[in-house]
Short mmCIF file of C-alpha atoms and ligand atoms in Angstrom, two decimals:
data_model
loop_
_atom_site.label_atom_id
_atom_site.label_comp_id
_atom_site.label_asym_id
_atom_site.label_seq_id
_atom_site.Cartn_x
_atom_site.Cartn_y
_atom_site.Cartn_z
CA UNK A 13 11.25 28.91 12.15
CA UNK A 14 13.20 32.18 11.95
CA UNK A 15 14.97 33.56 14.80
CA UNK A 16 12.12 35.90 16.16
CA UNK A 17 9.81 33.11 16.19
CA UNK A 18 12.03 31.58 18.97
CA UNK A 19 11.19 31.59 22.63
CA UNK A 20 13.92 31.48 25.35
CA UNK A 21 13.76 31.64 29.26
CA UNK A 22 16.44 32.40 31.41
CA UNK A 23 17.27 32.81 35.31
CA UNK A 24 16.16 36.72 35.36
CA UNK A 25 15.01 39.38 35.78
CA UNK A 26 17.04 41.44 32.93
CA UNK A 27 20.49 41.96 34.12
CA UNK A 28 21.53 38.78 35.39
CA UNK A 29 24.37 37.30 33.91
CA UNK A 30 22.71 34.87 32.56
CA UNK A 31 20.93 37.42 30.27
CA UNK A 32 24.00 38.28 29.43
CA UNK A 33 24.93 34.62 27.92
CA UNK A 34 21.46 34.75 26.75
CA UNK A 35 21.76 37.58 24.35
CA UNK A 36 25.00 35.55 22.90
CA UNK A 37 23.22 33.49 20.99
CA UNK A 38 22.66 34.19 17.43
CA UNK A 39 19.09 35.88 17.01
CA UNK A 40 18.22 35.89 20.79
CA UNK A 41 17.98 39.87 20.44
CA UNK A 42 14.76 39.41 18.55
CA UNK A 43 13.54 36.61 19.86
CA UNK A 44 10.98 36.55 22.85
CA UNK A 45 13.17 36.45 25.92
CA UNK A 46 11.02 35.51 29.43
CA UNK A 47 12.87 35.60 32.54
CA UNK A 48 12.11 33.38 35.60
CA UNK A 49 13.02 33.38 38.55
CA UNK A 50 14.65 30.29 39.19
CA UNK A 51 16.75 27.95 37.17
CA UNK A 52 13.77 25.47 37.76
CA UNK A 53 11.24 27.62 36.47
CA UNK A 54 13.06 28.25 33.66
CA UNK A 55 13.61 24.40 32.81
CA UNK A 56 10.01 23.56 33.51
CA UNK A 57 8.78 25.81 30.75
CA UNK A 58 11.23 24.33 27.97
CA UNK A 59 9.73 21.04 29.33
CA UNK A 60 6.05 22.16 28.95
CA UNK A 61 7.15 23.04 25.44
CA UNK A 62 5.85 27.21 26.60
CA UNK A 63 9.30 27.98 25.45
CA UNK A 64 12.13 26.43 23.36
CA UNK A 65 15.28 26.71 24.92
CA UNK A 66 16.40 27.82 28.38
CA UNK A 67 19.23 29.29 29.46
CA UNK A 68 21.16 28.45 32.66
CA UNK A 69 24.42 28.92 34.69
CA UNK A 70 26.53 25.35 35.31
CA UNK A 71 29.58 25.84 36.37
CA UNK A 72 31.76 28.46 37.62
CA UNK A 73 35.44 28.64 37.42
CA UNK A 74 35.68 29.77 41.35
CA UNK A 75 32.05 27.93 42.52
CA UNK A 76 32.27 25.21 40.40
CA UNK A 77 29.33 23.10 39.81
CA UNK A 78 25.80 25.24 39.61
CA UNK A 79 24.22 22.87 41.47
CA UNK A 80 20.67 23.37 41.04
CA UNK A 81 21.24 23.22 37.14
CA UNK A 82 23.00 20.10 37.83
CA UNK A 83 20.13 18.52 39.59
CA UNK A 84 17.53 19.45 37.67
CA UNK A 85 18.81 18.20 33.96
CA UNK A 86 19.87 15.16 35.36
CA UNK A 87 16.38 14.00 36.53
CA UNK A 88 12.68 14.56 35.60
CA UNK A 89 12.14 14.65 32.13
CA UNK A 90 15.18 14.85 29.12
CA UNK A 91 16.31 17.58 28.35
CA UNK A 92 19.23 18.23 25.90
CA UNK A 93 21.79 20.55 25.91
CA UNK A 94 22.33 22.39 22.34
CA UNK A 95 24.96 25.35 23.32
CA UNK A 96 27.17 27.01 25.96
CA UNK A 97 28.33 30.60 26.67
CA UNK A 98 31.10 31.79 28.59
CA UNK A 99 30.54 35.40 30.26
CA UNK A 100 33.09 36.83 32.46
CA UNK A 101 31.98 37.83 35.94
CA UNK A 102 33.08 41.22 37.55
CA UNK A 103 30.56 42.65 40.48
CA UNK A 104 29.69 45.97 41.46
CA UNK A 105 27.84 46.42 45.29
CA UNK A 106 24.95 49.10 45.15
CA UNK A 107 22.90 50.74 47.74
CA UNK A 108 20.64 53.54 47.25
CA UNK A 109 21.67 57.41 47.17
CA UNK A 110 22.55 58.37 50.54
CA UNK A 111 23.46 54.65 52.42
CA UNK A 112 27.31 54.68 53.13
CA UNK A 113 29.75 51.34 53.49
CA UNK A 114 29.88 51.83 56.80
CA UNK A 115 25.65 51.72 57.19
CA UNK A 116 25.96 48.43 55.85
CA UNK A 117 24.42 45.38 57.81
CA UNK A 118 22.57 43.17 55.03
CA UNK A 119 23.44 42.69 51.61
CA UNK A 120 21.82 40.60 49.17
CA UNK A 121 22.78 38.23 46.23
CA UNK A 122 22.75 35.13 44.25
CA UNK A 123 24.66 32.52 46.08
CA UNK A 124 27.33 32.41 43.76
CA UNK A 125 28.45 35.80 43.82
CA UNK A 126 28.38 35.96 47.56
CA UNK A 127 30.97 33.08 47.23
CA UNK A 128 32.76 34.86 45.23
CA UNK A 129 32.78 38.13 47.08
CA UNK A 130 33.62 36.48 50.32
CA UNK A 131 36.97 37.98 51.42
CA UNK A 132 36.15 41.52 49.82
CA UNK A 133 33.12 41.44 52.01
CA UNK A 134 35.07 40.06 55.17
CA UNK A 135 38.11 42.69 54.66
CA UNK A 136 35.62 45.70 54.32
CA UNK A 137 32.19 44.83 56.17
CA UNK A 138 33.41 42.12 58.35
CA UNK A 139 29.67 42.25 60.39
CA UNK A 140 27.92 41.89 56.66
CA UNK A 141 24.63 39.28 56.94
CA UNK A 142 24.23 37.36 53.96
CA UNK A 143 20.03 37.89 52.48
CA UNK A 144 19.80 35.37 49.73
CA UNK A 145 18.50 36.05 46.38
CA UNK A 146 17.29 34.53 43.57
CA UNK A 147 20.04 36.41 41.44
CA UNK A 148 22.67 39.36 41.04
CA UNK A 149 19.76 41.81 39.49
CA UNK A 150 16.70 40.29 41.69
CA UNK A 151 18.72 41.54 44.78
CA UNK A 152 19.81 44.80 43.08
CA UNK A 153 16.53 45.66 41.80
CA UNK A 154 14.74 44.74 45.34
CA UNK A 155 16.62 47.69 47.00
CA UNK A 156 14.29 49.25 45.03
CA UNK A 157 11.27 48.51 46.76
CA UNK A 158 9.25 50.52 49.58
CA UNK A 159 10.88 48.67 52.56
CA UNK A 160 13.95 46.55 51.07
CA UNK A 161 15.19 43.99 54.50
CA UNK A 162 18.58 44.71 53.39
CA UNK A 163 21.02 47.67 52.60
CA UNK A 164 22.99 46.74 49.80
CA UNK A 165 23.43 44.18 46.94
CA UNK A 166 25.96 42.09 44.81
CA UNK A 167 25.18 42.75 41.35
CA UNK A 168 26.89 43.19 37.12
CA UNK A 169 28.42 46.64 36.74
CA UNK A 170 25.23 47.08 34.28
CA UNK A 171 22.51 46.72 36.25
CA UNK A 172 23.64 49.14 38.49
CA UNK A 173 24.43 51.71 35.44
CA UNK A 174 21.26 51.38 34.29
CA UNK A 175 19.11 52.22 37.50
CA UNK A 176 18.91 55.73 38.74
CA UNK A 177 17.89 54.79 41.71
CA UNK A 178 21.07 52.79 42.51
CA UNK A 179 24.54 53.69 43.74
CA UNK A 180 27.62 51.57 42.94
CA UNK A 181 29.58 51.68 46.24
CA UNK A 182 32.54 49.65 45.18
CA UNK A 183 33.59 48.30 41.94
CA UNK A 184 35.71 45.07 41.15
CA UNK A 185 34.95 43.79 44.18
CA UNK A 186 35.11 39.86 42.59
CA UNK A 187 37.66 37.89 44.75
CA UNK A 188 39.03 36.47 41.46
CA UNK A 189 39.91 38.66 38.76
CA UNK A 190 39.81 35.94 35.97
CA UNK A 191 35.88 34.79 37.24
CA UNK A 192 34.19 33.54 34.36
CA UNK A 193 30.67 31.42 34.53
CA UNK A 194 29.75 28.88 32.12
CA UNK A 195 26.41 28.79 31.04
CA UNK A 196 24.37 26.11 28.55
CA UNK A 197 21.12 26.32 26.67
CA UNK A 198 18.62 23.75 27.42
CA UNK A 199 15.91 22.19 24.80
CA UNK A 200 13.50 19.55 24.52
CA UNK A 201 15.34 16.19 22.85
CA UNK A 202 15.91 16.41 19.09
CA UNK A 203 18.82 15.85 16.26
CA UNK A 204 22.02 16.09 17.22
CA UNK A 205 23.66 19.69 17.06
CA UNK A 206 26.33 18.88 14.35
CA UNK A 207 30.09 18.21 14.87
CA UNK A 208 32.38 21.03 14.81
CA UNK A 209 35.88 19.11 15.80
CA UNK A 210 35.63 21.26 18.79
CA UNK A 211 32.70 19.77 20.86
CA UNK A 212 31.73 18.81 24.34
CA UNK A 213 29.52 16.14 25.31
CA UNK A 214 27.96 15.68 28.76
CA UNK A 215 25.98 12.55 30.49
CA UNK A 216 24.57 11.95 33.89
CA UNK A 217 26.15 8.25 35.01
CA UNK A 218 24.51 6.92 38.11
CA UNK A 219 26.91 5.43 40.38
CA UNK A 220 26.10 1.48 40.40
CA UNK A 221 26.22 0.30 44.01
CA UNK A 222 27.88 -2.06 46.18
CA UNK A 223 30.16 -2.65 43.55
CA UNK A 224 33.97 -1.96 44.11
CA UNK A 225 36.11 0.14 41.35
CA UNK A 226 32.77 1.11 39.69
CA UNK A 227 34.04 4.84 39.58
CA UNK A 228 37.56 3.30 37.91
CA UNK A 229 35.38 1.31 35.54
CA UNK A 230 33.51 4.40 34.58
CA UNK A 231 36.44 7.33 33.96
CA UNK A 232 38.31 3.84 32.20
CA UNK A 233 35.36 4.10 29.38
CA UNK A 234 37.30 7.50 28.27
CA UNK A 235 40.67 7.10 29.59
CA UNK A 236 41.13 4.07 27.77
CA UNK A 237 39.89 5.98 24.34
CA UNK A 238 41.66 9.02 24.71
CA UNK A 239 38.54 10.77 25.64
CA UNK A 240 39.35 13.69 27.86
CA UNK A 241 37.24 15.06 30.81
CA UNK A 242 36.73 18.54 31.74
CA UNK A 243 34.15 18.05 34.59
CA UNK A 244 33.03 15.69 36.88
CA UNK A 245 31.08 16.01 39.34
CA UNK A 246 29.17 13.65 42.13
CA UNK A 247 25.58 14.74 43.15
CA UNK A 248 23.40 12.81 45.42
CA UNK A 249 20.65 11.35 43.86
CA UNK A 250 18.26 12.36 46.83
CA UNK A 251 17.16 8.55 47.04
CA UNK A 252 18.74 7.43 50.29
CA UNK A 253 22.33 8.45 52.00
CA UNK A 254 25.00 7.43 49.78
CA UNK A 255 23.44 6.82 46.27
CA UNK A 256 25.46 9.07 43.57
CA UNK A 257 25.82 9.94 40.07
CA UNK A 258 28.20 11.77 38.32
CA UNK A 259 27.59 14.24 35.95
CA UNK A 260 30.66 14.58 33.42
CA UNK A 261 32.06 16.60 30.51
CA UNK A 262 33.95 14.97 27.88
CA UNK A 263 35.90 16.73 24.76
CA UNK A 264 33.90 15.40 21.44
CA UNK A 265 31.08 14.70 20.05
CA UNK A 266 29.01 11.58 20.16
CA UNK A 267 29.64 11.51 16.57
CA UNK A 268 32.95 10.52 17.21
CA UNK A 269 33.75 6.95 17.47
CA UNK A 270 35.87 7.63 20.64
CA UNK A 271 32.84 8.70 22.47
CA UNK A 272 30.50 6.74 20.74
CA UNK A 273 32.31 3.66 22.06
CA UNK A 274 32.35 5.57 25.34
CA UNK A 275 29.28 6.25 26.10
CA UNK A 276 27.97 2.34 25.19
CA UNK A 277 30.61 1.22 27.64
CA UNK A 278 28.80 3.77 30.10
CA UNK A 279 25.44 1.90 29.27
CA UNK A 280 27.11 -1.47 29.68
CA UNK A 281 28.09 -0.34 33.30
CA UNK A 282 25.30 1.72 34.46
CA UNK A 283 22.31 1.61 31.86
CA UNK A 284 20.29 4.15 33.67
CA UNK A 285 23.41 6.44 32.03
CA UNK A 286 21.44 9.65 31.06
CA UNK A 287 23.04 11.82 27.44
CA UNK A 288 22.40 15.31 27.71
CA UNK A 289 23.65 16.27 24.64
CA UNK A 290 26.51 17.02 22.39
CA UNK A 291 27.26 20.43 21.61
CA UNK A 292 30.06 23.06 20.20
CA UNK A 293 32.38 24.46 22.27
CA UNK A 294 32.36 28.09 23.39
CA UNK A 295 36.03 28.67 22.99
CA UNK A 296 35.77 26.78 19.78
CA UNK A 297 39.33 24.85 20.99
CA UNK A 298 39.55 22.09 18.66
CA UNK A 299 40.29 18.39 20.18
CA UNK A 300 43.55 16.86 19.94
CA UNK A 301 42.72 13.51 18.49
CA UNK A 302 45.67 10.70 19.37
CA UNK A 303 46.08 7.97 16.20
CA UNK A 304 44.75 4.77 17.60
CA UNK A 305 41.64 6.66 18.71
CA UNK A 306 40.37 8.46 15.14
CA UNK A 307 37.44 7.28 13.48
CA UNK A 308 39.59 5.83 10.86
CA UNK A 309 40.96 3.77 13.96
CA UNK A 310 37.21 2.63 14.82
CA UNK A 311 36.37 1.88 11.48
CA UNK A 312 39.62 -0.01 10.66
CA UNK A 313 39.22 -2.22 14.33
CA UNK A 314 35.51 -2.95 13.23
CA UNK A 315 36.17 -3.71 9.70
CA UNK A 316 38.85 -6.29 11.32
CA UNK A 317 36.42 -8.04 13.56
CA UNK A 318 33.64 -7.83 10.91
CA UNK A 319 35.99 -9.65 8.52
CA UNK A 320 36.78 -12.52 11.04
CA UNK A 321 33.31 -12.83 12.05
CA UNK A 322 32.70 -13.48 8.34
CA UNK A 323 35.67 -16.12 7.80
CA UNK A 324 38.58 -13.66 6.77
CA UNK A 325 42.25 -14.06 7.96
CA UNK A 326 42.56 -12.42 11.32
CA UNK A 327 45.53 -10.71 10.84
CA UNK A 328 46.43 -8.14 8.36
CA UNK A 329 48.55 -8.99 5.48
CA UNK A 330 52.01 -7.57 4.47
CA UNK A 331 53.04 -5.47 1.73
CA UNK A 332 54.24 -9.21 0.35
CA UNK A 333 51.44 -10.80 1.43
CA UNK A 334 52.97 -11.67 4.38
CA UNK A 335 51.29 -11.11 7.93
CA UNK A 336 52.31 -8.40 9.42
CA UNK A 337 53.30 -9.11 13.33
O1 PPY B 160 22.33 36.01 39.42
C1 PPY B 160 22.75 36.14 38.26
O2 PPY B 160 23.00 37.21 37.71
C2 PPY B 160 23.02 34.92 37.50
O3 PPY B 160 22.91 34.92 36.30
C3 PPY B 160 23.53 33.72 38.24
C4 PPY B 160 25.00 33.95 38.52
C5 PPY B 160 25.38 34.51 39.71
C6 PPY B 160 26.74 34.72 39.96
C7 PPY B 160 27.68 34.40 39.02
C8 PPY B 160 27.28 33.85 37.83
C9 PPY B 160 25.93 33.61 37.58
#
């Protein structure tokens, strides 16, 4: 299928930051691009096979966790994950021609950038009410309308440039200079993407209960293979008051025997374990790979245990023939 051919949804309308990581991808700029309106939406149409990948915000280096994305690939049906984008954040606040800071009473936004606007907001309109929106450019874009119920909104520098009918009030107004968003493209199950050597693989492990250190048996499946994590998170499953999974990243790729062996131990603890995918890295960081945890490591352990299970000496012989201790 050639790029064109492709059809991806993302949290919308055009403007949103997720757009933005969107029109990253390789050949998105052709391809048919549908924005919903919520990150659900937007899943549920990859699932119904009306589109072919999805993209979606999932974690924020201020916010952390997105948590409806969490949620929702973690239950229902599987979904993979087959790429991630990194966009940095910086937000603009618009009204229309004419409205001052000081008219200000309501301004709108995705939750996430209202977090992350908080003490601008509170050092310049301290009596601010917060109108939730179902993004940045849904908010800036409703000001628009006949009778908008709020003044202002939260939005990317672009949106705002792009709108006549819009006035940036403030620029920069981010809380957190560095802000960056990590986003990840959703499909249907299929292959594997392929290893890079700089990968990222992330599963959904519910939380077995009523069993103590279940949460030290679990991180011990990577710890003890030199697997590092670079998110975990606990979500409620929604079930009853104090069931949880985790949803975690891990460097590497299931390809590697490190994770591999992982991820069984993760099935051999809690088999309703959930993969959702193995994919390249956005910053393309290679992963440090210690010795005794290589595939060559895996392969040389197995071979060992193979060999005993089929009669051979159990321990390696010396250069002299001699056993090595
Ligand atoms: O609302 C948007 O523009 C989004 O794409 C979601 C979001 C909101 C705030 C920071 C990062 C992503």
């Amino acid at each position: 299928m050639s790029a064109s051919e492709l059809s991806y949804t993302f949290l919308g309308p055009e403007g949103t930051f997720t757009e933005a990581a969107l029109l990253q991808v390789p050949g998105a700029v052709e391809a048919t691009r549908v924005p919903c309106s919520s990150v659900n939406t937007a899943l549920e149409r990859v699932r119904q096979g009306k589109a072919d990948a999805a993209m979606v915000p999932i974690e924020n280096s201020v916010e952390g966790g997105v948590t409806a994305t969490l949620d929702a690939i973690a239950t229902g049906p599987e979904l993979r994950i087959v790429r991630e984008a990194l966009v940095p954040i910086t937000f603009v606040l618009v009204a229309r021609p004419g409205v001052r800071l000081e008219d200000i009473r309501r301004i709108s936004t995705h939750g996430h950038a209202w977090a992350q606007c908080r003490l601008w907001i509170e050092e310049n309109i301290p009596h601010a009410e917060y109108v939730p929106g179902s993004s940045t450019a849904a908010a800036a874009v409703g000001l628009l309308d006949e009778d908008p119920h709020y003044d202002a909104a939260i939005c990317a520098p672009l949106v705002a440039a792009e709108r006549p009918g819009l006035n940036i009030l403030a620029e920069n107004i981010g809380d957190n200079p560095g802000a960056v968003t990590r986003f990840v493209l959703v499909s249907r199950p299929g292959p594997l993407t392929p290893r890079t050597g700089a990968d990222k693989t992330t599963v959904v492990v519910p939380l077995p209960e009523d069993r103590p250190g279940a949460l030290m048996e679990i991180l011990d499946q990577f710890a003890s293979r030199g697997v590092n994590l670079s998110r975990i998170e606990s979500r409620p499953t929604g079930q009853y008051l104090g069931h949880y999974f985790f949803s975690i990243d891990a460097d590497g790729h299931a390809e590697d025997s490190r994770v591999a062996d992982a991820l069984a131990g993760l099935h051999r603890i809690s088999p309703a374990t959930r993969f959702l995918g193995s994919y390249a890295r956005a910053d393309q960081e290679k992963t440090p790979v210690v010795p005794h945890t290589s595939d060559a490591a895996f392969a040389a352990a197995h071979a060992w245990v193979n060999g005993i299970l089929a009669g051979a000496p159990g321990v390696l012989a010396g250069p002299q023939g001699t056993p090595v201790i």
